[in-house]
mmCIF file of C-alpha atoms in Angstrom:
data_model
loop_
_atom_site.group_PDB
_atom_site.id
_atom_site.type_symbol
_atom_site.label_atom_id
_atom_site.label_comp_id
_atom_site.label_asym_id
_atom_site.label_seq_id
_atom_site.Cartn_x
_atom_site.Cartn_y
_atom_site.Cartn_z
ATOM 1 C CA MET A 160 0.000 0.000 0.000
ATOM 2 C CA LEU A 161 2.851 2.386 0.849
ATOM 3 C CA GLU A 162 4.524 1.833 -2.512
ATOM 4 C CA GLU A 163 1.256 2.499 -4.359
ATOM 5 C CA THR A 164 0.687 5.685 -2.349
ATOM 6 C CA ILE A 165 4.210 6.920 -3.055
ATOM 7 C CA GLN A 166 3.766 6.348 -6.792
ATOM 8 C CA ARG A 167 0.285 7.920 -6.906
ATOM 9 C CA THR A 168 1.307 11.043 -4.973
ATOM 10 C CA LYS A 169 4.641 11.453 -6.838
ATOM 11 C CA ALA A 170 6.546 11.366 -3.553
ATOM 12 C CA TYR A 171 9.657 10.060 -5.316
ATOM 13 C CA TYR A 172 9.875 13.310 -7.280
ATOM 14 C CA CYS A 173 10.645 15.391 -4.177
ATOM 15 C CA LEU A 174 13.672 17.634 -4.869
ATOM 16 C CA GLU A 175 14.218 18.421 -1.172
ATOM 17 C CA CYS A 176 14.042 22.108 -2.054
ATOM 18 C CA GLY A 177 12.197 22.981 1.147
ATOM 19 C CA ILE A 178 9.449 25.040 -0.535
ATOM 20 C CA CYS A 179 6.768 22.904 1.126
ATOM 21 C CA THR A 180 8.199 23.505 4.591
ATOM 22 C CA GLY A 181 8.651 27.208 3.960
ATOM 23 C CA SER A 182 5.045 27.430 2.793
ATOM 24 C CA CYS A 183 3.483 25.309 5.537
ATOM 25 C CA PRO A 184 1.548 27.226 8.229
ATOM 26 C CA VAL A 185 2.148 24.401 10.729
ATOM 27 C CA SER A 186 5.925 24.465 10.191
ATOM 28 C CA ARG A 187 5.924 28.161 11.090
ATOM 29 C CA TYR A 188 5.005 27.331 14.682
ATOM 30 C CA HIS A 189 6.074 23.677 14.879
ATOM 31 C CA PRO A 190 9.710 23.548 13.632
ATOM 32 C CA ASP A 191 9.823 19.739 13.763
ATOM 33 C CA PHE A 192 6.980 19.461 11.253
ATOM 34 C CA SER A 193 7.690 19.355 7.529
ATOM 35 C CA PRO A 194 5.657 17.893 4.660
ATOM 36 C CA ARG A 195 8.896 16.855 2.962
ATOM 37 C CA LEU A 196 10.313 15.150 6.047
ATOM 38 C CA MET A 197 7.010 13.395 6.712
ATOM 39 C CA VAL A 198 7.277 11.735 3.315
ATOM 40 C CA GLU A 199 11.024 11.185 3.657
ATOM 41 C CA ARG A 200 10.611 9.299 6.926
ATOM 42 C CA ALA A 201 8.062 7.061 5.225
ATOM 43 C CA LEU A 202 10.466 6.349 2.368
ATOM 44 C CA LEU A 203 13.418 5.550 4.631
ATOM 45 C CA ARG A 204 11.592 3.191 6.997
ATOM 46 C CA PRO A 205 11.663 -0.375 5.668
ATOM 47 C CA ASP A 206 8.309 -1.114 7.280
ATOM 48 C CA GLY A 207 6.712 2.177 6.205
ATOM 49 C CA PRO A 208 5.733 5.219 8.247
ATOM 50 C CA SER A 209 5.180 5.060 11.968
ATOM 51 C CA LEU A 210 1.450 5.535 12.219
ATOM 52 C CA ASP A 211 1.797 6.971 15.692
ATOM 53 C CA ASP A 212 3.755 9.922 14.321
ATOM 54 C CA ARG A 213 1.997 13.115 15.288
ATOM 55 C CA GLU A 214 2.900 14.573 11.907
ATOM 56 C CA VAL A 215 0.293 12.351 10.299
ATOM 57 C CA TRP A 216 -2.393 14.138 12.311
ATOM 58 C CA SER A 217 -0.808 17.599 12.468
ATOM 59 C CA CYS A 218 -1.085 18.242 8.735
ATOM 60 C CA LEU A 219 -3.941 20.635 7.881
ATOM 61 C CA THR A 220 -4.278 19.257 4.319
ATOM 62 C CA CYS A 221 -4.669 22.932 3.380
ATOM 63 C CA GLY A 222 -3.040 22.372 -0.011
ATOM 64 C CA THR A 223 -0.461 25.155 0.257
ATOM 65 C CA CYS A 224 2.545 22.847 -0.026
ATOM 66 C CA SER A 225 1.161 20.886 -2.964
ATOM 67 C CA ALA A 226 0.137 24.072 -4.786
ATOM 68 C CA ARG A 227 3.703 25.395 -4.570
ATOM 69 C CA CYS A 228 5.661 22.163 -5.040
ATOM 70 C CA PRO A 229 7.741 22.349 -8.264
ATOM 71 C CA SER A 230 7.574 18.540 -8.517
ATOM 72 C CA LEU A 231 3.792 18.432 -8.008
ATOM 73 C CA VAL A 232 4.023 16.085 -5.029
ATOM 74 C CA ASP A 233 0.546 15.582 -3.555
ATOM 75 C CA TYR A 234 1.387 15.827 0.141
ATOM 76 C CA ASN A 235 -2.266 16.118 1.100
ATOM 77 C CA GLU A 236 -3.216 12.821 -0.500
ATOM 78 C CA PHE A 237 -0.120 11.230 1.035
ATOM 79 C CA THR A 238 -1.332 12.352 4.457
ATOM 80 C CA ARG A 239 -4.839 11.027 3.831
ATOM 81 C CA ALA A 240 -3.583 7.658 2.571
ATOM 82 C CA THR A 241 -1.316 7.317 5.600
ATOM 83 C CA ARG A 242 -4.303 7.973 7.851
ATOM 84 C CA VAL A 243 -6.195 5.230 6.034
ATOM 85 C CA ALA A 244 -3.339 2.848 6.875
ATOM 86 C CA ALA A 245 -3.379 4.044 10.470
ATOM 87 C CA ARG A 246 -7.106 3.319 10.810
ATOM 88 C CA ALA A 247 -6.628 -0.104 9.238
ATOM 89 C CA GLU A 248 -4.034 -0.944 11.887
ATOM 90 C CA GLY A 249 -6.262 0.300 14.684
ATOM 91 C CA THR A 250 -4.372 3.514 15.383
ATOM 92 C CA ALA A 251 -6.816 6.205 16.466
ATOM 93 C CA GLY A 252 -6.602 9.713 15.127
ATOM 94 C CA ILE A 253 -6.352 12.916 17.099
ATOM 95 C CA ASP A 254 -9.964 14.077 16.976
ATOM 96 C CA THR A 255 -10.956 17.386 18.521
ATOM 97 C CA HIS A 256 -13.941 17.903 20.828
ATOM 98 C CA ALA A 257 -13.432 14.421 22.308
ATOM 99 C CA GLY A 258 -14.410 12.876 18.991
ATOM 100 C CA THR A 259 -17.985 14.168 19.240
ATOM 101 C CA MET A 260 -18.087 15.684 15.759
ATOM 102 C CA ILE A 261 -16.713 12.572 14.061
ATOM 103 C CA ALA A 262 -18.998 10.328 16.119
ATOM 104 C CA PHE A 263 -22.236 11.938 15.033
ATOM 105 C CA MET A 264 -21.097 11.767 11.415
ATOM 106 C CA GLU A 265 -20.515 8.029 11.808
ATOM 107 C CA LEU A 266 -23.962 7.655 13.379
ATOM 108 C CA GLN A 267 -25.513 9.004 10.193
ATOM 109 C CA THR A 268 -24.512 5.849 8.330
ATOM 110 C CA ASN A 269 -27.607 4.244 9.874
ATOM 111 C CA ALA A 270 -30.157 3.748 7.102
ATOM 112 C CA ALA A 271 -33.067 4.281 9.462
ATOM 113 C CA GLY A 272 -34.356 7.654 10.596
ATOM 114 C CA GLU A 273 -34.816 11.031 8.991
ATOM 115 C CA ARG A 274 -33.347 14.436 9.681
ATOM 116 C CA ASP A 275 -35.346 16.915 11.693
ATOM 117 C CA LEU A 276 -36.142 19.909 9.478
ATOM 118 C CA SER A 277 -37.681 22.053 12.198
ATOM 119 C CA TRP A 278 -34.657 24.372 11.966
ATOM 120 C CA ILE A 279 -35.983 25.778 8.676
ATOM 121 C CA ALA A 280 -37.179 29.353 9.314
ATOM 122 C CA ALA A 281 -40.823 30.270 8.810
ATOM 123 C CA ASP A 282 -40.008 32.944 6.220
ATOM 124 C CA VAL A 283 -38.140 30.693 3.777
ATOM 125 C CA ARG A 284 -39.638 28.396 1.158
ATOM 126 C CA THR A 285 -38.386 24.878 0.394
ATOM 127 C CA SER A 286 -39.607 21.884 -1.614
ATOM 128 C CA ARG A 287 -39.572 18.110 -1.319
ATOM 129 C CA LYS A 288 -38.873 17.579 -5.035
ATOM 130 C CA GLY A 289 -37.427 19.892 -7.662
ATOM 131 C CA LYS A 290 -34.554 20.682 -9.989
ATOM 132 C CA VAL A 291 -32.357 22.458 -7.403
ATOM 133 C CA LEU A 292 -31.400 20.888 -4.073
ATOM 134 C CA PHE A 293 -29.697 22.684 -1.217
ATOM 135 C CA PHE A 294 -27.363 20.278 0.565
ATOM 136 C CA THR A 295 -27.206 21.583 4.136
ATOM 137 C CA GLY A 296 -24.429 19.300 5.349
ATOM 138 C CA CYS A 297 -23.890 19.389 9.100
ATOM 139 C CA LEU A 298 -24.912 23.045 9.557
ATOM 140 C CA PRO A 299 -28.040 22.188 11.604
ATOM 141 C CA TYR A 300 -25.885 20.218 14.047
ATOM 142 C CA PHE A 301 -22.881 22.484 14.449
ATOM 143 C CA GLY A 302 -24.979 25.242 15.999
ATOM 144 C CA VAL A 303 -25.723 23.091 19.033
ATOM 145 C CA VAL A 304 -22.019 22.756 19.848
ATOM 146 C CA PHE A 305 -20.774 26.216 18.900
ATOM 147 C CA ARG A 306 -23.593 28.608 19.755
ATOM 148 C CA ASP A 307 -21.635 29.821 22.802
ATOM 149 C CA TYR A 308 -19.003 31.151 20.388
ATOM 150 C CA GLY A 309 -21.574 33.304 18.662
ATOM 151 C CA VAL A 310 -21.655 31.058 15.593
ATOM 152 C CA ASP A 311 -25.152 30.493 14.209
ATOM 153 C CA THR A 312 -24.791 27.758 11.604
ATOM 154 C CA VAL A 313 -28.561 27.276 11.413
ATOM 155 C CA GLY A 314 -28.756 30.962 10.522
ATOM 156 C CA MET A 315 -26.179 30.363 7.769
ATOM 157 C CA ALA A 316 -28.352 27.620 6.281
ATOM 158 C CA ASN A 317 -31.470 29.796 6.423
ATOM 159 C CA SER A 318 -29.719 32.828 4.937
ATOM 160 C CA THR A 319 -28.592 30.634 2.041
ATOM 161 C CA ILE A 320 -32.168 29.502 1.377
ATOM 162 C CA ARG A 321 -33.389 33.100 1.766
ATOM 163 C CA LEU A 322 -31.033 34.242 -0.984
ATOM 164 C CA MET A 323 -32.029 31.361 -3.232
ATOM 165 C CA ASN A 324 -35.681 32.316 -2.710
ATOM 166 C CA ALA A 325 -34.898 35.935 -3.568
ATOM 167 C CA ALA A 326 -33.329 34.689 -6.805
ATOM 168 C CA GLY A 327 -36.561 32.882 -7.649
ATOM 169 C CA VAL A 328 -35.500 29.386 -6.548
ATOM 170 C CA ARG A 329 -37.365 27.217 -4.055
ATOM 171 C CA PRO A 330 -34.769 24.546 -3.277
ATOM 172 C CA VAL A 331 -35.311 20.994 -2.178
ATOM 173 C CA VAL A 332 -34.178 20.407 1.421
ATOM 174 C CA SER A 333 -34.321 16.704 2.176
ATOM 175 C CA CYS A 334 -34.897 14.920 5.466
ATOM 176 C CA GLY A 335 -33.026 11.976 3.911
ATOM 177 C CA GLU A 336 -29.726 13.810 3.679
ATOM 178 C CA ARG A 337 -26.610 12.539 5.458
ATOM 179 C CA CYS A 338 -23.202 14.038 6.272
ATOM 180 C CA CYS A 339 -21.121 14.366 3.091
ATOM 181 C CA GLY A 340 -18.343 12.218 4.590
ATOM 182 C CA HIS A 341 -15.568 14.815 4.287
ATOM 183 C CA ASP A 342 -14.252 14.410 7.811
ATOM 184 C CA PRO A 343 -14.267 10.591 7.893
ATOM 185 C CA TYR A 344 -12.593 10.649 4.472
ATOM 186 C CA TRP A 345 -9.779 12.954 5.595
ATOM 187 C CA THR A 346 -9.271 11.073 8.858
ATOM 188 C CA GLY A 347 -8.769 7.780 7.049
ATOM 189 C CA ASP A 348 -12.244 6.249 7.346
ATOM 190 C CA ALA A 349 -13.096 5.646 3.693
ATOM 191 C CA ARG A 350 -15.729 3.026 4.521
ATOM 192 C CA THR A 351 -17.867 5.501 6.455
ATOM 193 C CA MET A 352 -17.440 8.084 3.708
ATOM 194 C CA LYS A 353 -18.635 5.659 1.030
ATOM 195 C CA THR A 354 -21.656 4.610 3.077
ATOM 196 C CA LEU A 355 -22.683 8.232 3.587
ATOM 197 C CA ALA A 356 -22.061 9.014 -0.083
ATOM 198 C CA ARG A 357 -24.328 6.195 -1.255
ATOM 199 C CA ARG A 358 -27.150 7.442 0.995
ATOM 200 C CA ASN A 359 -26.752 10.972 -0.365
ATOM 201 C CA LEU A 360 -26.633 9.924 -3.987
ATOM 202 C CA GLU A 361 -29.798 7.838 -3.534
ATOM 203 C CA MET A 362 -31.528 10.784 -1.856
ATOM 204 C CA ILE A 363 -30.600 13.195 -4.648
ATOM 205 C CA LYS A 364 -31.739 10.767 -7.326
ATOM 206 C CA GLU A 365 -35.123 10.400 -5.606
ATOM 207 C CA SER A 366 -35.480 14.180 -5.307
ATOM 208 C CA GLY A 367 -35.217 14.673 -9.060
ATOM 209 C CA ALA A 368 -32.587 17.406 -8.581
ATOM 210 C CA GLN A 369 -30.440 18.395 -11.535
ATOM 211 C CA LYS A 370 -28.250 20.810 -9.563
ATOM 212 C CA VAL A 371 -27.024 20.583 -5.967
ATOM 213 C CA VAL A 372 -25.958 23.761 -4.143
ATOM 214 C CA PHE A 373 -23.672 23.814 -1.098
ATOM 215 C CA ALA A 374 -22.908 26.401 1.566
ATOM 216 C CA CYS A 375 -20.028 24.293 2.883
ATOM 217 C CA PRO A 376 -16.935 24.064 0.637
ATOM 218 C CA GLU A 377 -16.013 20.725 2.180
ATOM 219 C CA CYS A 378 -19.334 19.188 1.099
ATOM 220 C CA TYR A 379 -18.914 20.835 -2.301
ATOM 221 C CA VAL A 380 -15.424 19.409 -2.871
ATOM 222 C CA MET A 381 -16.537 15.936 -1.809
ATOM 223 C CA PHE A 382 -19.257 15.936 -4.470
ATOM 224 C CA LYS A 383 -17.160 17.717 -7.083
ATOM 225 C CA LEU A 384 -13.850 15.874 -6.715
ATOM 226 C CA VAL A 385 -14.153 12.821 -4.448
ATOM 227 C CA TYR A 386 -17.536 11.186 -5.108
ATOM 228 C CA PRO A 387 -16.852 10.874 -8.864
ATOM 229 C CA LYS A 388 -13.629 8.958 -8.120
ATOM 230 C CA TYR A 389 -15.629 6.306 -6.291
ATOM 231 C CA PHE A 390 -19.008 6.404 -8.039
ATOM 232 C CA GLY A 391 -18.365 7.788 -11.522
ATOM 233 C CA VAL A 392 -20.449 10.505 -13.206
ATOM 234 C CA LEU A 393 -23.003 11.749 -10.691
ATOM 235 C CA GLY A 394 -25.744 12.779 -13.108
ATOM 236 C CA PHE A 395 -26.246 16.281 -11.699
ATOM 237 C CA ASP A 396 -24.336 19.553 -11.502
ATOM 238 C CA VAL A 397 -22.806 20.936 -8.318
ATOM 239 C CA ALA A 398 -22.124 24.521 -7.232
ATOM 240 C CA HIS A 399 -21.022 26.385 -4.162
ATOM 241 C CA VAL A 400 -23.671 28.918 -3.176
ATOM 242 C CA THR A 401 -21.452 31.788 -4.327
ATOM 243 C CA GLU A 402 -21.138 30.194 -7.772
ATOM 244 C CA PHE A 403 -24.907 29.721 -7.854
ATOM 245 C CA LEU A 404 -25.760 33.286 -6.852
ATOM 246 C CA ALA A 405 -23.072 35.352 -8.631
ATOM 247 C CA PRO A 406 -24.455 34.941 -12.183
ATOM 248 C CA ARG A 407 -27.958 35.676 -10.912
ATOM 249 C CA VAL A 408 -26.709 38.900 -9.363
ATOM 250 C CA ALA A 409 -25.004 39.787 -12.650
ATOM 251 C CA ALA A 410 -28.290 39.131 -14.486
ATOM 252 C CA GLY A 411 -30.189 41.456 -12.147
ATOM 253 C CA LYS A 412 -32.200 38.712 -10.441
ATOM 254 C CA LEU A 413 -30.824 39.738 -7.040
ATOM 255 C CA ARG A 414 -30.433 43.314 -5.830
ATOM 256 C CA PHE A 415 -29.150 44.616 -2.544
ATOM 257 C CA ALA A 416 -29.765 47.728 -0.505
ATOM 258 C CA GLU A 417 -26.889 49.983 0.519
ATOM 259 C CA ARG A 418 -24.762 48.796 3.412
ATOM 260 C CA GLU A 419 -21.900 50.972 4.569
ATOM 261 C CA GLY A 420 -18.868 49.114 5.857
ATOM 262 C CA VAL A 421 -15.422 47.717 5.174
ATOM 263 C CA VAL A 422 -14.960 43.958 4.908
ATOM 264 C CA THR A 423 -12.152 41.559 4.053
ATOM 265 C CA TYR A 424 -12.623 38.092 2.607
ATOM 266 C CA HIS A 425 -11.003 34.854 3.792
ATOM 267 C CA ASP A 426 -10.519 32.236 1.064
ATOM 268 C CA PRO A 427 -11.238 28.746 2.454
ATOM 269 C CA CYS A 428 -8.691 26.113 1.447
ATOM 270 C CA ARG A 429 -11.268 23.721 -0.026
ATOM 271 C CA LEU A 430 -13.139 26.416 -1.948
ATOM 272 C CA GLY A 431 -9.975 28.151 -3.133
ATOM 273 C CA ARG A 432 -6.942 25.926 -3.645
ATOM 274 C CA TYR A 433 -9.008 22.739 -4.104
ATOM 275 C CA ALA A 434 -11.925 24.019 -6.224
ATOM 276 C CA GLY A 435 -10.510 27.246 -7.688
ATOM 277 C CA VAL A 436 -13.448 29.436 -6.628
ATOM 278 C CA TYR A 437 -12.061 32.922 -5.954
ATOM 279 C CA ASP A 438 -14.030 35.466 -7.964
ATOM 280 C CA GLU A 439 -17.650 34.657 -7.142
ATOM 281 C CA PRO A 440 -17.556 35.477 -3.402
ATOM 282 C CA ARG A 441 -15.906 38.795 -4.198
ATOM 283 C CA GLU A 442 -18.450 39.529 -6.930
ATOM 284 C CA LEU A 443 -21.264 39.045 -4.429
ATOM 285 C CA LEU A 444 -19.678 41.384 -1.886
ATOM 286 C CA ALA A 445 -19.027 43.957 -4.610
ATOM 287 C CA ALA A 446 -22.734 43.855 -5.516
ATOM 288 C CA VAL A 447 -23.724 45.437 -2.183
ATOM 289 C CA PRO A 448 -23.705 49.240 -2.609
ATOM 290 C CA GLY A 449 -21.535 50.986 -0.034
ATOM 291 C CA LEU A 450 -19.668 47.836 0.997
ATOM 292 C CA GLU A 451 -15.909 48.153 0.519
ATOM 293 C CA LEU A 452 -13.797 45.015 0.136
ATOM 294 C CA VAL A 453 -10.140 45.233 1.172
ATOM 295 C CA GLU A 454 -7.825 42.300 0.571
ATOM 296 C CA MET A 455 -5.447 40.735 3.067
ATOM 297 C CA PRO A 456 -1.800 40.410 1.953
ATOM 298 C CA ARG A 457 -2.342 36.667 1.599
ATOM 299 C CA ALA A 458 -5.445 36.102 -0.466
ATOM 300 C CA ARG A 459 -6.778 33.783 -3.148
ATOM 301 C CA ALA A 460 -4.288 30.947 -3.819
ATOM 302 C CA GLU A 461 -1.879 32.427 -1.262
ATOM 303 C CA ALA A 462 -4.473 32.589 1.538
ATOM 304 C CA LEU A 463 -3.550 31.337 4.989
ATOM 305 C CA CYS A 464 -5.559 28.368 6.281
ATOM 306 C CA CYS A 465 -8.051 28.906 9.116
ATOM 307 C CA GLY A 466 -5.907 26.535 11.165
ATOM 308 C CA SER A 467 -7.942 23.342 11.309
ATOM 309 C CA SER A 468 -9.624 20.766 9.094
ATOM 310 C CA ALA A 469 -11.802 17.679 9.577
ATOM 311 C CA TRP A 470 -11.842 18.204 13.370
ATOM 312 C CA VAL A 471 -8.259 16.900 13.529
ATOM 313 C CA SER A 472 -5.817 18.406 16.001
ATOM 314 C CA CYS A 473 -6.551 21.618 17.875
ATOM 315 C CA THR A 474 -3.319 22.521 19.635
ATOM 316 C CA ARG A 475 -1.351 25.630 20.498
ATOM 317 C CA VAL A 476 0.001 25.524 16.936
ATOM 318 C CA ASN A 477 -3.487 25.573 15.409
ATOM 319 C CA LYS A 478 -4.529 28.465 17.631
ATOM 320 C CA GLN A 479 -1.464 30.471 16.662
ATOM 321 C CA ILE A 480 -2.280 30.026 12.974
ATOM 322 C CA GLN A 481 -5.841 31.206 13.609
ATOM 323 C CA LEU A 482 -4.725 34.223 15.603
ATOM 324 C CA GLU A 483 -2.232 35.110 12.878
ATOM 325 C CA ARG A 484 -5.032 35.081 10.316
ATOM 326 C CA LEU A 485 -7.327 37.182 12.515
ATOM 327 C CA ALA A 486 -4.560 39.742 13.081
ATOM 328 C CA GLU A 487 -3.925 39.886 9.344
ATOM 329 C CA ALA A 488 -7.621 40.538 8.746
ATOM 330 C CA ALA A 489 -7.825 43.218 11.432
ATOM 331 C CA ASP A 490 -4.745 44.994 10.057
ATOM 332 C CA THR A 491 -6.619 45.686 6.810
ATOM 333 C CA GLY A 492 -8.843 48.100 8.723
ATOM 334 C CA ALA A 493 -11.952 46.020 7.986
ATOM 335 C CA SER A 494 -14.598 45.726 10.670
ATOM 336 C CA THR A 495 -15.819 42.355 9.361
ATOM 337 C CA LEU A 496 -14.016 39.220 8.203
ATOM 338 C CA VAL A 497 -16.254 37.403 5.714
ATOM 339 C CA THR A 498 -15.732 33.685 5.199
ATOM 340 C CA GLY A 499 -16.930 31.392 2.442
ATOM 341 C CA CYS A 500 -16.915 28.371 4.764
ATOM 342 C CA PRO A 501 -18.961 27.682 7.915
ATOM 343 C CA LYS A 502 -16.104 25.717 9.466
ATOM 344 C CA CYS A 503 -13.630 28.553 8.882
ATOM 345 C CA ASN A 504 -16.157 30.756 10.640
ATOM 346 C CA ILE A 505 -16.287 28.350 13.602
ATOM 347 C CA HIS A 506 -12.521 27.962 13.913
ATOM 348 C CA LEU A 507 -11.756 31.669 13.642
ATOM 349 C CA ALA A 508 -14.594 32.633 15.991
ATOM 350 C CA CYS A 509 -13.309 30.121 18.531
ATOM 351 C CA ALA A 510 -9.810 31.596 18.348
ATOM 352 C CA ALA A 511 -11.177 35.145 18.569
ATOM 353 C CA LYS A 512 -13.097 34.262 21.721
ATOM 354 C CA ASP A 513 -10.134 32.571 23.388
ATOM 355 C CA GLY A 514 -7.366 34.829 22.077
ATOM 356 C CA ASP A 515 -6.187 38.184 23.331
ATOM 357 C CA LEU A 516 -6.391 40.272 20.164
ATOM 358 C CA GLU A 517 -5.386 43.927 20.090
ATOM 359 C CA LYS A 518 -7.884 44.603 17.328
ATOM 360 C CA LYS A 519 -11.288 42.967 17.338
ATOM 361 C CA ILE A 520 -13.011 41.995 14.127
ATOM 362 C CA GLU A 521 -16.459 40.516 13.516
ATOM 363 C CA ILE A 522 -16.616 37.217 11.625
ATOM 364 C CA LYS A 523 -19.540 36.442 9.305
ATOM 365 C CA PHE A 524 -20.480 33.846 6.713
ATOM 366 C CA VAL A 525 -20.911 35.252 3.217
ATOM 367 C CA THR A 526 -24.638 34.458 2.845
ATOM 368 C CA ASP A 527 -25.377 36.129 6.199
ATOM 369 C CA VAL A 528 -23.808 39.347 4.889
ATOM 370 C CA MET A 529 -25.762 39.133 1.636
ATOM 371 C CA ALA A 530 -29.079 38.242 3.280
ATOM 372 C CA GLU A 531 -28.784 41.208 5.651
ATOM 373 C CA ALA A 532 -28.497 43.493 2.640
ATOM 374 C CA LEU A 533 -31.636 41.907 1.207
ATOM 375 C CA GLY A 534 -33.595 42.830 4.292
ATOM 376 C CA SER A 535 -33.050 46.572 4.048
#
């Protein structure tokens, strides 16, 4: 398995130039961590990598190293494959929140039961069948855990539907939906991911949807890049909510009232480096009269990670990365940091609450900002 992983991820092509380490946000605060050395140790050990190595679980899989590697080594896939091997040998991962988040995702593999849709606000309109489906992911659940941090993920889901309604779309929201499987997939549990994926693909087929819209970039990337590798052509189109709304704004189907303010935008790793979606979130923000967008020094493909992924590892190093990003956002002079990912919102809000920042900045999900402008 190790040999196949090395060949598939082009690990043998490493030039030992150090670009990956110099680019890695973890290496900045954890000098012993290096994407290159993680692979090198695996190559040098006759029996393969030590699956107890913390490096396997410290990697953010943010994609920065792979995006900059002159040899195109896929360090992120190497990390994931090594985690698969670790799970197979019974080595547990380093799951945050005592494994609660991963556990409830695994529970959703049960074929019985339906999701509670009582979270849907009274002023939004949804359907049971239709051409457009809004895949809510785990947003209805996250709010229970993170409401004390001022993060309203249920509100994010409702603001997304509210905008879709304003654009003339009444999306399907299904009680048969399951977790997309992103976090099990990236923590080495491919079996759980595939079970969840099958349930979701069956649900979408039954709904009659021809397009599936996501608020969460992680869900979006799973459907766009991962599901097809396991299940072939899906038979429907996928879009992040910003991709879905931006052309409708350009066509005049969505208009916003004036909102004075200065914002900066944080590019999520999955939406940006993985899926290449950079323009649409900015086009939406630019469509609000009076709203000024200022960029951070590291933006688009160069954006700094929010410091965590797949609920793996939340240490002093992760917090320092998050605080660095918040300070960078505050230094732009913006009063609001807008994210294109609910999880980025959670992680940065958590760090803002726990950290001692000289400059405070509000953190909002992109559809919340847009929906507020609708309501004026």
